[in-house]
Coordinates of C-alpha atoms in Angstrom, one line a residue:
X3 CA -59.4 35.2 -40.4
X4 CA -59.8 32.1 -42.1
X5 CA -58.0 30.4 -39.1
X6 CA -60.2 31.4 -36.5
X7 CA -62.9 28.9 -35.1
X8 CA -65.7 30.2 -32.7
X9 CA -67.9 27.3 -31.1
X10 CA -69.9 26.6 -28.0
X11 CA -70.7 23.5 -26.0
X12 CA -74.4 22.9 -25.6
X13 CA -76.2 19.7 -23.8
X14 CA -78.6 18.7 -21.1
X15 CA -77.5 19.4 -17.4
X16 CA -74.8 16.7 -16.4
X17 CA -73.6 15.2 -19.6
X18 CA -70.1 16.5 -19.2
X19 CA -69.7 19.5 -20.8
X20 CA -67.4 21.1 -18.5
X21 CA -65.2 17.9 -18.4
X22 CA -64.8 17.6 -22.2
X23 CA -63.9 21.2 -22.2
X24 CA -61.0 20.6 -19.5
X25 CA -59.5 17.9 -22.0
X26 CA -59.8 20.4 -24.8
X27 CA -57.9 22.7 -22.9
X28 CA -55.2 20.1 -22.0
X29 CA -54.9 18.7 -25.2
X30 CA -54.4 22.1 -27.2
X31 CA -51.8 22.9 -24.1
X32 CA -54.1 26.1 -22.9
X33 CA -53.9 24.9 -19.4
X34 CA -50.6 23.6 -18.2
X35 CA -50.5 20.6 -15.9
X36 CA -50.1 23.1 -12.5
X37 CA -53.2 25.0 -13.4
X38 CA -55.3 21.7 -14.1
X39 CA -57.9 21.0 -11.8
X40 CA -61.5 19.4 -12.7
X41 CA -64.0 21.7 -14.4
X42 CA -61.5 24.4 -14.8
X43 CA -63.5 26.9 -16.2
X44 CA -66.3 26.8 -13.7
X45 CA -64.3 29.4 -11.4
X46 CA -67.2 30.3 -8.9
X47 CA -67.4 28.4 -5.7
X48 CA -70.9 27.9 -6.2
X49 CA -70.5 26.0 -9.4
X50 CA -67.9 23.9 -8.0
X51 CA -70.2 23.1 -4.9
X52 CA -73.3 22.2 -6.9
X53 CA -71.5 20.6 -9.8
X54 CA -73.5 22.7 -12.2
X55 CA -72.4 25.5 -14.7
X56 CA -74.1 28.8 -13.9
X57 CA -72.4 31.2 -16.2
X58 CA -70.8 30.7 -20.0
X59 CA -67.1 30.9 -20.0
X60 CA -65.2 31.9 -23.1
X61 CA -61.5 30.7 -23.5
X62 CA -59.2 31.0 -26.4
X63 CA -57.0 28.0 -27.7
X64 CA -54.1 27.6 -30.2
X65 CA -54.5 24.7 -32.3
X66 CA -51.9 23.0 -34.8
X67 CA -53.6 21.0 -37.9
X68 CA -51.9 19.6 -41.0
X69 CA -49.1 22.4 -40.2
X70 CA -51.4 25.3 -40.0
X71 CA -52.1 27.3 -36.7
X72 CA -55.6 27.7 -36.0
X73 CA -57.1 29.7 -33.2
X74 CA -60.3 28.4 -31.4
X75 CA -62.7 30.3 -29.0
X76 CA -64.6 28.1 -27.1
X77 CA -67.8 28.9 -24.9
X78 CA -68.6 26.5 -22.3
X79 CA -72.5 26.8 -21.7
X80 CA -74.7 26.2 -18.7
X81 CA -77.1 23.2 -19.1
X82 CA -80.0 23.8 -16.5
X83 CA -83.5 25.3 -18.0
X84 CA -83.1 28.3 -15.9
X85 CA -79.8 29.5 -17.4
X86 CA -80.8 29.2 -21.0
X87 CA -80.6 32.8 -21.4
X88 CA -76.7 32.5 -21.1
X89 CA -77.0 29.7 -23.9
X90 CA -78.8 31.9 -26.3
X91 CA -76.2 34.8 -25.8
X92 CA -73.1 32.1 -26.2
X93 CA -74.8 30.9 -29.4
X94 CA -75.2 34.3 -30.7
X95 CA -71.4 34.8 -30.5
X96 CA -70.5 31.6 -32.3
X97 CA -70.5 29.7 -35.6
X98 CA -70.6 26.2 -34.5
X99 CA -71.9 24.1 -31.6
X100 CA -70.7 20.9 -30.3
X101 CA -73.8 18.9 -29.2
X102 CA -73.1 16.6 -26.5
X103 CA -75.1 13.6 -25.4
X104 CA -74.4 11.5 -22.3
X105 CA -74.0 7.7 -23.7
X106 CA -76.0 6.1 -20.6
X107 CA -78.9 8.9 -20.7
X108 CA -79.4 9.9 -24.1
X109 CA -81.2 12.7 -25.4
X110 CA -83.1 14.8 -22.7
X111 CA -85.3 17.9 -22.9
X112 CA -82.6 20.6 -22.3
X113 CA -80.6 19.0 -25.3
X114 CA -83.6 19.4 -27.8
X115 CA -84.4 22.9 -26.8
X116 CA -80.7 24.2 -26.9
X117 CA -80.1 22.1 -30.3
X118 CA -83.2 24.3 -31.6
X119 CA -81.5 27.6 -30.4
X120 CA -78.4 26.5 -32.5
X121 CA -80.0 25.8 -35.6
X122 CA -82.3 28.8 -35.8
X123 CA -78.9 30.8 -35.7
X124 CA -77.6 28.7 -38.7
X125 CA -74.8 27.2 -36.6
X126 CA -72.8 24.3 -37.8
X127 CA -73.6 21.0 -35.5
X128 CA -71.0 18.5 -34.4
X129 CA -72.9 15.6 -32.5
X130 CA -70.8 14.2 -29.8
X131 CA -71.6 10.9 -27.7
X132 CA -69.6 11.4 -24.1
X133 CA -69.0 9.2 -21.3
X134 CA -68.7 6.0 -23.8
X135 CA -66.2 4.6 -20.7
X136 CA -69.0 4.0 -18.4
X137 CA -70.2 0.2 -18.3
X138 CA -73.8 1.3 -18.8
X139 CA -73.2 3.2 -21.9
X140 CA -75.7 2.4 -24.9
X141 CA -73.6 4.1 -27.8
X142 CA -75.7 2.4 -30.8
X143 CA -79.1 3.2 -29.0
X144 CA -77.9 6.8 -28.2
X145 CA -76.8 7.1 -32.0
X146 CA -80.1 6.1 -33.5
X147 CA -81.7 8.9 -31.4
X148 CA -79.1 11.6 -32.6
X149 CA -79.8 10.4 -36.2
X150 CA -83.4 10.6 -35.5
X151 CA -83.4 14.0 -34.1
X152 CA -80.9 15.9 -36.5
X153 CA -80.8 13.5 -39.5
X154 CA -77.1 13.4 -39.9
X155 CA -75.1 10.2 -41.0
X156 CA -74.1 7.7 -38.2
X157 CA -70.3 8.1 -39.3
X158 CA -70.9 11.6 -38.6
X159 CA -71.3 11.1 -34.5
X160 CA -68.1 11.3 -32.7
X161 CA -67.7 9.3 -29.7
X162 CA -65.5 10.6 -26.6
X163 CA -64.9 10.3 -23.2
X164 CA -64.3 13.5 -21.3
X165 CA -63.0 11.7 -18.1
X166 CA -60.1 9.4 -20.0
X167 CA -59.9 11.7 -22.8
X168 CA -60.6 9.3 -25.9
X169 CA -61.7 10.8 -29.0
X170 CA -61.1 14.3 -27.7
X171 CA -58.4 14.9 -30.6
X172 CA -60.9 13.7 -33.3
X173 CA -63.4 16.3 -32.1
X174 CA -60.5 19.1 -32.6
X175 CA -60.0 17.6 -36.0
X176 CA -63.8 18.0 -36.9
X177 CA -64.1 21.5 -35.3
X178 CA -61.3 22.8 -37.8
X179 CA -62.8 21.1 -40.8
X180 CA -66.4 21.6 -40.6
X181 CA -67.1 24.8 -38.1
X182 CA -66.8 27.5 -40.8
X183 CA -64.5 30.9 -40.1
X184 CA -66.4 34.0 -39.0
X185 CA -67.6 36.0 -41.7
X186 CA -67.2 39.8 -41.9
X187 CA -65.4 42.6 -43.2
X188 CA -62.1 43.9 -41.7
X189 CA -62.2 47.0 -43.7
X190 CA -65.5 48.1 -42.6
X191 CA -66.3 50.3 -39.5
X192 CA -66.2 48.8 -36.1
X193 CA -69.1 46.4 -35.2
X194 CA -68.7 44.4 -32.0
X195 CA -71.3 42.6 -30.0
X196 CA -71.3 42.6 -26.1
X197 CA -72.4 39.3 -25.3
X198 CA -71.2 39.3 -21.6
X199 CA -69.8 41.6 -18.6
X200 CA -68.3 41.6 -15.4
X201 CA -67.5 43.8 -12.5
X202 CA -64.1 44.2 -11.2
X203 CA -63.6 46.8 -8.1
X204 CA -60.3 47.7 -9.5
X205 CA -60.5 48.1 -13.3
X206 CA -64.7 48.8 -13.3
X207 CA -66.6 47.3 -15.9
X208 CA -65.1 44.7 -18.4
X209 CA -67.0 43.9 -21.2
X210 CA -66.7 40.8 -23.2
X211 CA -67.2 41.1 -27.1
X212 CA -67.2 39.4 -30.3
X213 CA -66.0 41.5 -33.5
X214 CA -68.5 41.4 -36.3
X215 CA -67.0 43.9 -38.5
X216 CA -63.5 45.8 -38.4
X217 CA -61.0 45.8 -35.7
X218 CA -60.2 47.7 -32.5
X219 CA -56.6 48.5 -30.9
X220 CA -55.8 49.7 -27.4
X221 CA -56.0 53.5 -27.3
X222 CA -59.1 54.1 -29.6
X223 CA -61.9 56.1 -28.9
X224 CA -65.2 53.9 -28.8
X225 CA -68.9 54.4 -28.2
X226 CA -71.2 52.0 -26.7
X227 CA -74.3 52.5 -29.7
X228 CA -77.4 52.0 -27.3
X229 CA -76.2 54.3 -24.5
X230 CA -74.4 56.6 -26.4
X231 CA -71.6 56.8 -24.1
X232 CA -68.1 57.4 -25.2
X233 CA -64.9 56.0 -23.9
X234 CA -61.2 55.2 -24.6
X235 CA -60.2 51.7 -24.6
X236 CA -57.6 51.6 -22.2
X237 CA -56.9 47.9 -22.7
X238 CA -58.4 45.2 -25.1
X239 CA -57.3 41.5 -25.4
X240 CA -58.3 37.8 -25.7
X241 CA -59.7 35.6 -22.8
X242 CA -57.3 32.8 -22.1
X243 CA -57.0 31.4 -18.6
X244 CA -56.8 34.7 -17.3
X245 CA -57.2 38.0 -19.3
X246 CA -54.3 38.6 -21.9
X247 CA -53.5 42.2 -23.5
X248 CA -53.3 42.3 -27.0
X249 CA -52.5 45.5 -29.2
X250 CA -55.1 45.2 -31.3
X251 CA -58.0 42.5 -32.3
X252 CA -59.5 41.8 -35.9
X253 CA -62.7 40.7 -37.2
X254 CA -64.0 37.3 -35.8
X255 CA -61.9 37.7 -32.6
X256 CA -63.6 37.1 -29.2
X257 CA -62.0 39.5 -26.4
X258 CA -62.6 42.0 -23.6
X259 CA -62.3 45.6 -23.2
X260 CA -61.5 47.6 -20.1
X261 CA -62.4 51.4 -20.4
X262 CA -63.0 52.6 -16.7
X263 CA -66.5 52.3 -17.0
X264 CA -67.8 52.9 -13.3
X265 CA -71.6 52.8 -13.7
X266 CA -73.1 49.2 -14.3
X267 CA -76.0 51.1 -16.3
X268 CA -73.6 52.1 -19.1
X269 CA -73.1 48.5 -20.4
X270 CA -76.0 46.3 -21.7
X271 CA -75.6 43.1 -22.8
X272 CA -76.4 42.9 -26.6
X273 CA -75.0 46.4 -27.1
X274 CA -72.9 47.3 -30.2
X275 CA -69.4 48.8 -29.9
X276 CA -68.1 51.2 -32.6
X277 CA -65.6 53.8 -33.5
X278 CA -66.4 57.3 -32.7
X279 CA -65.0 59.0 -35.6
X280 CA -65.9 56.3 -37.9
X281 CA -69.1 54.5 -36.8
X282 CA -71.1 51.9 -38.1
X283 CA -74.6 52.3 -39.9
X284 CA -76.5 50.4 -37.1
X285 CA -76.2 48.6 -34.3
X286 CA -76.2 44.3 -34.3
X287 CA -79.3 42.8 -34.1
X288 CA -78.5 40.7 -31.1
X289 CA -80.8 39.3 -28.2
X290 CA -84.6 40.1 -27.5
X291 CA -84.8 41.2 -24.2
X292 CA -85.5 38.5 -21.5
X293 CA -88.6 37.6 -19.9
X294 CA -88.4 37.0 -16.4
X295 CA -90.8 33.9 -15.6
X296 CA -91.0 34.1 -11.7
X297 CA -91.1 37.5 -9.6
X298 CA -90.2 37.6 -5.8
X299 CA -89.6 40.7 -3.5
X300 CA -86.1 41.1 -2.1
X301 CA -85.8 43.0 1.0
X302 CA -82.7 43.8 3.0
X303 CA -82.7 42.4 6.6
X304 CA -81.2 45.7 8.0
X305 CA -83.6 48.6 6.5
X306 CA -80.4 50.8 6.1
X307 CA -78.7 48.5 3.7
X308 CA -81.3 49.4 1.2
X309 CA -78.8 51.3 -1.2
X310 CA -76.4 48.7 -0.8
X311 CA -78.5 46.2 -2.0
X312 CA -79.4 48.4 -5.1
X313 CA -75.5 48.4 -5.7
X314 CA -75.2 44.8 -5.2
X315 CA -78.2 43.9 -7.6
X316 CA -76.8 46.3 -10.4
X317 CA -73.7 44.9 -9.9
X318 CA -74.9 41.2 -10.1
X319 CA -77.1 42.3 -13.4
X320 CA -73.9 43.1 -15.4
X321 CA -72.7 39.2 -14.7
X322 CA -76.3 37.9 -15.3
X323 CA -78.1 40.0 -17.8
X324 CA -81.6 37.8 -17.2
X325 CA -81.9 39.3 -13.8
X326 CA -84.6 42.3 -13.6
X327 CA -85.4 44.4 -10.8
X328 CA -87.5 47.5 -9.9
X329 CA -88.1 49.3 -6.3
X330 CA -91.2 48.3 -4.5
X331 CA -92.5 48.5 -0.5
X332 CA -94.0 46.3 1.7
X333 CA -95.9 47.1 4.8
X334 CA -94.1 44.3 6.8
X335 CA -90.9 44.5 5.3
X336 CA -90.2 48.2 4.4
X337 CA -88.3 49.1 1.3
X338 CA -86.9 46.5 -1.2
X339 CA -86.9 45.3 -4.8
X340 CA -89.1 43.3 -6.9
X341 CA -87.0 41.0 -8.8
X342 CA -87.4 38.9 -11.8
X343 CA -86.0 35.5 -12.4
X344 CA -86.1 32.9 -15.2
X345 CA -86.9 30.1 -12.5
X346 CA -86.5 29.1 -8.9
X347 CA -83.0 27.6 -9.1
X348 CA -82.3 31.0 -10.9
X349 CA -83.5 33.0 -7.8
X350 CA -82.1 30.5 -5.2
X351 CA -78.6 31.4 -7.1
X352 CA -78.9 35.0 -7.0
X353 CA -79.6 34.8 -3.3
X354 CA -76.9 32.8 -2.5
X355 CA -74.5 35.1 -4.7
X356 CA -76.0 38.4 -2.9
X357 CA -74.6 36.5 0.3
X358 CA -71.3 35.5 -1.0
X359 CA -70.4 37.9 -3.0
X360 CA -72.0 40.9 -1.4
X361 CA -72.3 40.0 2.0
X362 CA -76.1 41.2 1.9
X363 CA -78.5 39.5 4.1
X364 CA -81.9 39.5 2.0
X365 CA -85.3 38.1 3.0
X366 CA -86.9 37.1 -0.3
X367 CA -91.1 36.7 -0.4
X368 CA -93.0 34.0 -1.8
X369 CA -92.5 33.5 -5.5
X370 CA -95.2 34.4 -8.0
X371 CA -96.0 35.1 -11.9
X372 CA -97.2 38.1 -13.5
X373 CA -100.8 37.9 -13.8
X374 CA -103.3 40.4 -16.0
X375 CA -106.4 41.6 -14.3
X376 CA -108.9 43.0 -16.6
X377 CA -111.5 45.4 -14.3
X378 CA -115.5 45.8 -15.0
X379 CA -114.3 49.4 -16.4
X380 CA -112.6 47.8 -19.2
X381 CA -108.9 48.6 -17.6
X382 CA -106.1 46.3 -17.9
X383 CA -103.8 46.1 -14.8
X384 CA -100.6 44.0 -14.6
X385 CA -100.3 42.4 -11.3
X386 CA -96.9 41.6 -10.2
X387 CA -97.7 40.6 -6.2
X388 CA -101.1 40.2 -4.6
X389 CA -101.3 43.5 -2.9
X390 CA -101.7 45.0 -6.1
X391 CA -104.8 43.5 -7.1
X392 CA -107.8 45.6 -7.3
X393 CA -110.7 45.0 -4.8
X394 CA -112.6 41.6 -5.8
X395 CA -116.0 43.3 -6.7
X396 CA -114.2 45.4 -9.6
X397 CA -112.5 42.5 -11.2
X398 CA -113.9 41.1 -14.4
X399 CA -111.6 38.3 -15.1
X400 CA -107.8 37.6 -14.8
X401 CA -105.6 36.1 -17.2
X402 CA -102.5 34.3 -16.1
X403 CA -99.3 33.0 -18.3
X404 CA -99.4 29.4 -19.7
X405 CA -96.2 27.4 -20.8
X406 CA -95.7 24.6 -23.4
X407 CA -93.9 22.0 -21.1
X408 CA -92.1 19.2 -22.8
X409 CA -91.0 16.0 -20.5
X410 CA -88.9 13.3 -21.9
X411 CA -89.2 10.0 -19.6
X412 CA -88.8 6.4 -19.4
X413 CA -91.9 4.4 -20.4
X414 CA -92.2 3.2 -16.9
X415 CA -93.1 6.2 -14.9
X416 CA -95.2 8.2 -17.7
X417 CA -98.4 7.0 -15.9
X418 CA -97.6 9.1 -12.4
X419 CA -96.0 11.7 -14.6
X420 CA -99.2 12.4 -16.5
X421 CA -101.0 12.4 -13.0
X422 CA -98.5 14.9 -11.6
X423 CA -99.2 17.2 -14.5
X424 CA -103.0 16.9 -14.7
X425 CA -103.0 17.9 -10.7
X426 CA -101.2 21.0 -11.6
X427 CA -104.1 21.6 -14.3
X428 CA -102.1 20.8 -17.4
X429 CA -103.7 19.8 -20.5
X430 CA -102.1 16.9 -22.5
X431 CA -101.1 18.3 -25.9
X432 CA -99.1 15.2 -27.5
X433 CA -97.2 12.2 -26.7
X434 CA -94.5 10.6 -28.8
X435 CA -92.2 7.8 -28.5
X436 CA -88.7 9.1 -29.0
X437 CA -87.4 5.6 -29.2
X438 CA -88.0 2.2 -27.8
X439 CA -88.7 3.0 -24.0
X440 CA -88.5 6.7 -24.2
X441 CA -91.8 8.8 -24.5
X442 CA -91.9 12.7 -24.9
X443 CA -95.2 14.3 -23.6
X444 CA -96.3 17.9 -24.1
X445 CA -98.4 19.8 -21.9
X446 CA -100.2 23.2 -21.6
X447 CA -99.9 24.4 -18.1
X448 CA -100.0 27.3 -16.1
X449 CA -96.8 28.8 -15.1
X450 CA -98.0 29.6 -11.5
X451 CA -98.3 25.9 -11.0
X452 CA -94.6 24.8 -11.7
X453 CA -93.0 27.7 -9.8
X454 CA -92.9 26.3 -6.2
X455 CA -92.2 22.3 -6.4
X456 CA -93.0 20.9 -9.8
X457 CA -89.3 20.3 -10.5
X458 CA -88.7 18.3 -7.2
X459 CA -91.5 16.3 -7.6
X460 CA -91.0 15.6 -11.2
X461 CA -87.3 14.3 -10.4
X462 CA -88.7 12.1 -7.4
X463 CA -91.5 10.3 -9.1
X464 CA -89.2 9.5 -12.2
X465 CA -86.2 8.5 -9.9
X466 CA -84.3 11.5 -11.7
X467 CA -85.1 9.9 -15.0
X468 CA -87.5 12.9 -16.4
X469 CA -86.2 16.0 -18.0
X470 CA -88.1 19.0 -18.4
X471 CA -88.2 22.1 -20.7
X472 CA -90.6 24.7 -21.1
X473 CA -91.5 27.5 -23.4
X474 CA -94.1 30.8 -23.0
X475 CA -97.2 29.9 -24.7
X476 CA -99.4 33.3 -24.2
X477 CA -102.1 33.8 -21.6
X478 CA -105.2 32.0 -20.5
X479 CA -108.3 32.7 -18.3
X480 CA -107.9 32.1 -14.6
X481 CA -109.9 31.3 -11.6
X482 CA -107.9 32.8 -9.2
X483 CA -108.5 34.2 -5.6
X484 CA -106.3 36.2 -3.3
X485 CA -105.3 34.6 -0.1
X486 CA -104.4 36.3 2.9
X487 CA -102.9 35.3 6.2
X488 CA -104.0 37.6 9.1
X489 CA -102.2 37.6 12.5
X490 CA -104.5 38.7 15.2
X491 CA -106.9 40.3 12.4
X492 CA -104.0 42.3 10.8
X493 CA -102.8 41.0 7.4
X494 CA -99.0 40.1 6.4
X495 CA -98.7 41.5 3.0
X496 CA -95.5 39.4 2.3
X497 CA -97.3 36.1 3.2
X498 CA -100.4 36.6 0.8
X499 CA -100.7 34.9 -2.5
X500 CA -102.7 34.7 -5.6
X501 CA -103.7 30.9 -6.0
X502 CA -106.4 29.0 -8.1
X503 CA -109.6 28.8 -6.2
X504 CA -109.5 24.9 -5.9
X505 CA -106.2 24.9 -4.1
X506 CA -107.1 28.1 -1.8
X507 CA -108.5 25.9 1.2
X508 CA -105.6 23.3 1.3
X509 CA -102.9 26.0 1.1
X510 CA -104.5 28.2 3.6
X511 CA -104.8 25.3 5.9
X512 CA -101.3 24.4 5.7
X513 CA -100.0 27.5 6.1
X514 CA -101.7 28.3 9.1
X515 CA -100.5 24.7 10.7
X516 CA -96.7 25.7 9.5
X517 CA -97.1 29.3 10.9
X518 CA -98.5 27.7 14.2
X519 CA -95.3 25.3 14.6
X520 CA -92.6 28.9 13.9
X521 CA -94.5 31.6 15.5
X522 CA -93.0 31.8 18.9
X523 CA -95.6 32.0 21.8
X524 CA -96.4 35.4 23.0
X525 CA -97.8 36.5 26.4
X526 CA -101.3 36.5 24.6
X527 CA -103.0 34.4 22.1
X528 CA -102.2 34.8 18.6
X529 CA -105.1 33.8 15.8
X530 CA -103.5 32.9 12.7
X531 CA -106.2 32.8 10.1
X532 CA -106.0 32.3 6.4
X533 CA -108.9 34.4 4.4
X534 CA -110.1 35.0 0.9
X535 CA -111.6 38.4 1.1
X536 CA -113.8 38.6 4.3
X537 CA -114.2 34.9 4.4
X538 CA -112.1 33.0 6.8
X539 CA -111.2 29.5 5.4
X540 CA -108.8 28.3 8.0
X541 CA -107.6 29.2 11.4
X542 CA -105.0 27.9 14.2
X543 CA -104.3 29.6 17.5
X544 CA -100.9 30.0 19.2
X545 CA -101.7 29.7 23.0
X546 CA -100.3 32.4 25.5
X547 CA -97.6 31.6 27.8
X548 CA -99.4 32.1 31.1
X549 CA -98.2 31.9 34.6
X550 CA -100.1 29.5 36.8
X551 CA -101.7 32.5 39.0
X552 CA -104.0 29.7 41.2
X553 CA -101.1 27.7 42.5
X554 CA -101.1 29.7 45.8
X555 CA -105.2 28.5 46.1
X556 CA -104.9 25.5 48.1
X557 CA -108.7 24.9 48.5
X558 CA -111.3 27.5 49.7
X559 CA -114.0 28.9 47.7
X560 CA -113.5 28.6 43.9
X561 CA -114.7 32.3 43.6
X562 CA -111.1 32.9 44.8
X563 CA -109.7 31.2 41.7
X564 CA -111.9 32.9 39.3
X565 CA -111.5 36.3 40.7
X566 CA -107.4 35.4 40.1
X567 CA -108.1 34.1 36.6
X568 CA -110.2 37.0 35.8
X569 CA -107.5 39.5 36.3
X570 CA -105.0 37.6 34.6
X571 CA -107.6 37.7 31.5
X572 CA -107.8 41.5 31.8
X573 CA -104.0 41.8 31.7
X574 CA -103.5 39.5 28.3
X575 CA -106.3 41.6 26.9
X576 CA -104.6 44.9 27.4
X577 CA -101.4 43.4 26.5
X578 CA -102.8 42.0 23.0
X579 CA -104.2 45.4 22.3
X580 CA -100.5 46.9 22.5
X581 CA -98.5 43.7 21.6
X582 CA -97.6 43.0 18.2
X583 CA -96.5 39.5 16.5
X584 CA -92.9 39.3 15.0
X585 CA -93.0 36.7 12.1
X586 CA -89.2 35.0 11.8
X587 CA -87.3 34.9 8.7
X588 CA -87.8 31.3 8.7
X589 CA -91.4 31.2 8.4
X590 CA -91.4 33.2 5.4
X591 CA -88.8 30.4 4.1
X592 CA -91.0 27.3 5.2
X593 CA -93.8 28.7 3.4
X594 CA -91.9 28.3 -0.1
X595 CA -91.2 24.9 0.9
X596 CA -94.9 23.7 1.9
X597 CA -95.4 20.3 0.4

């Protein structure tokens, strides 16, 4: 056990974690020249295309230092704020962390938030400056920032380059010297913490775990504490580039178990594995349940695929424990699921994975956040979508979730960033100068304001130099109204939204204009209206496609033309009574991207 080191790599997005992990794997000989490729741990097509890590990846390496053999378990983690739950689970399975900072960009918001996560779990932190080979690197300034942040000595900070491999051998030495071996009792009953799982269509569900106490061998009869289910461990092993079976795993090891589990509900991330005939006293205190930030309805395009969509979501949930879902139905879209996501990128990735991994065509409704509605009778109702709001005359007041937003940026952009936050109903709480030309501002903001396009706007006004991170911060009263979109006087529930009263008129007008472009012309006039309660606040009309019935009248009395037009008008009126308006899929998507 003294020769095991479990560590993860944490950093802001794009600071070179995965590239540095490649060098560590090459230097320890875990990956052969033939298997080597860039970002070898990012095995999903999506990760490679977008250049981001979505899943944490665990891999084991062998390393010899001063004649002793060490086993290093590395977990590479995502850097984007939407996947911070992946990071918190990786941290729970480790004793140390490499904190990586880009030498050209310095410390950013996600670096700080991941660092605090690691410190809360008492991890040993090894600071590393990456990308020192770049011509615009500023190693001295970045060292000052790190010293200010974690209070270490300047000599403790390692300089490395993931691209050229410089300084990587020093990182491996430091890991062995500084990170403590796992603590635990090899003689105690088995206690293993599940930190991830995947679905394999041939072997069933494969759970990844870290052994805290005791040991597990192939063929053992084990049970999962929270679900109470019992299984035979058909195969246990360690995670190399592929899964490698072992006879037994001991305390401190990170590995996997295959026991032919078929249904995804039986495996929960954060559960504890123990032996049936010699169980542990209690489950390991693992992770708290994740709190979704953004909710959206996900509906199958073909109504018959509802059950397939449920199965696909369950399999996805295994691999991404931060996804939550429950059934719901909509008048416009039929049966589907109300899904909870950690943010908009998370929602986009889930939609993409449903399409690629499970061939599911889905429609996603306008994303929103959960509100608490208090009625005049004193009832408290949690509202997840606008159709669940009680009638306006029964509402006393509504509360909405607030967040504490941290933005770190260059001094030059701070004015426009503050204007953006204040336009989004933010209240400035704090402003501190991190170093010479970098400022950290903290705002209290309603979560509903950052759900749509806040991140994109922040990136564009700061030319990509602002980093953003947020934490939930309780509830606050809100002046919200329900904005309905009516087509020919009928509400389309999938397009209705809860919005702040001040922004309702603008959004209503923009939505009507956008829908006018996207809804195809019918044989009759289509009225598109935005309404708050019974009050119409905006209207556009899609003109009817009509034949020129007066073309054959070449002169003569005007009453002949009039008669033909009246006859056409009657027909259009009848058609309007029986005609229905189809809203195309791209209209739903366009509303999400409204500026």
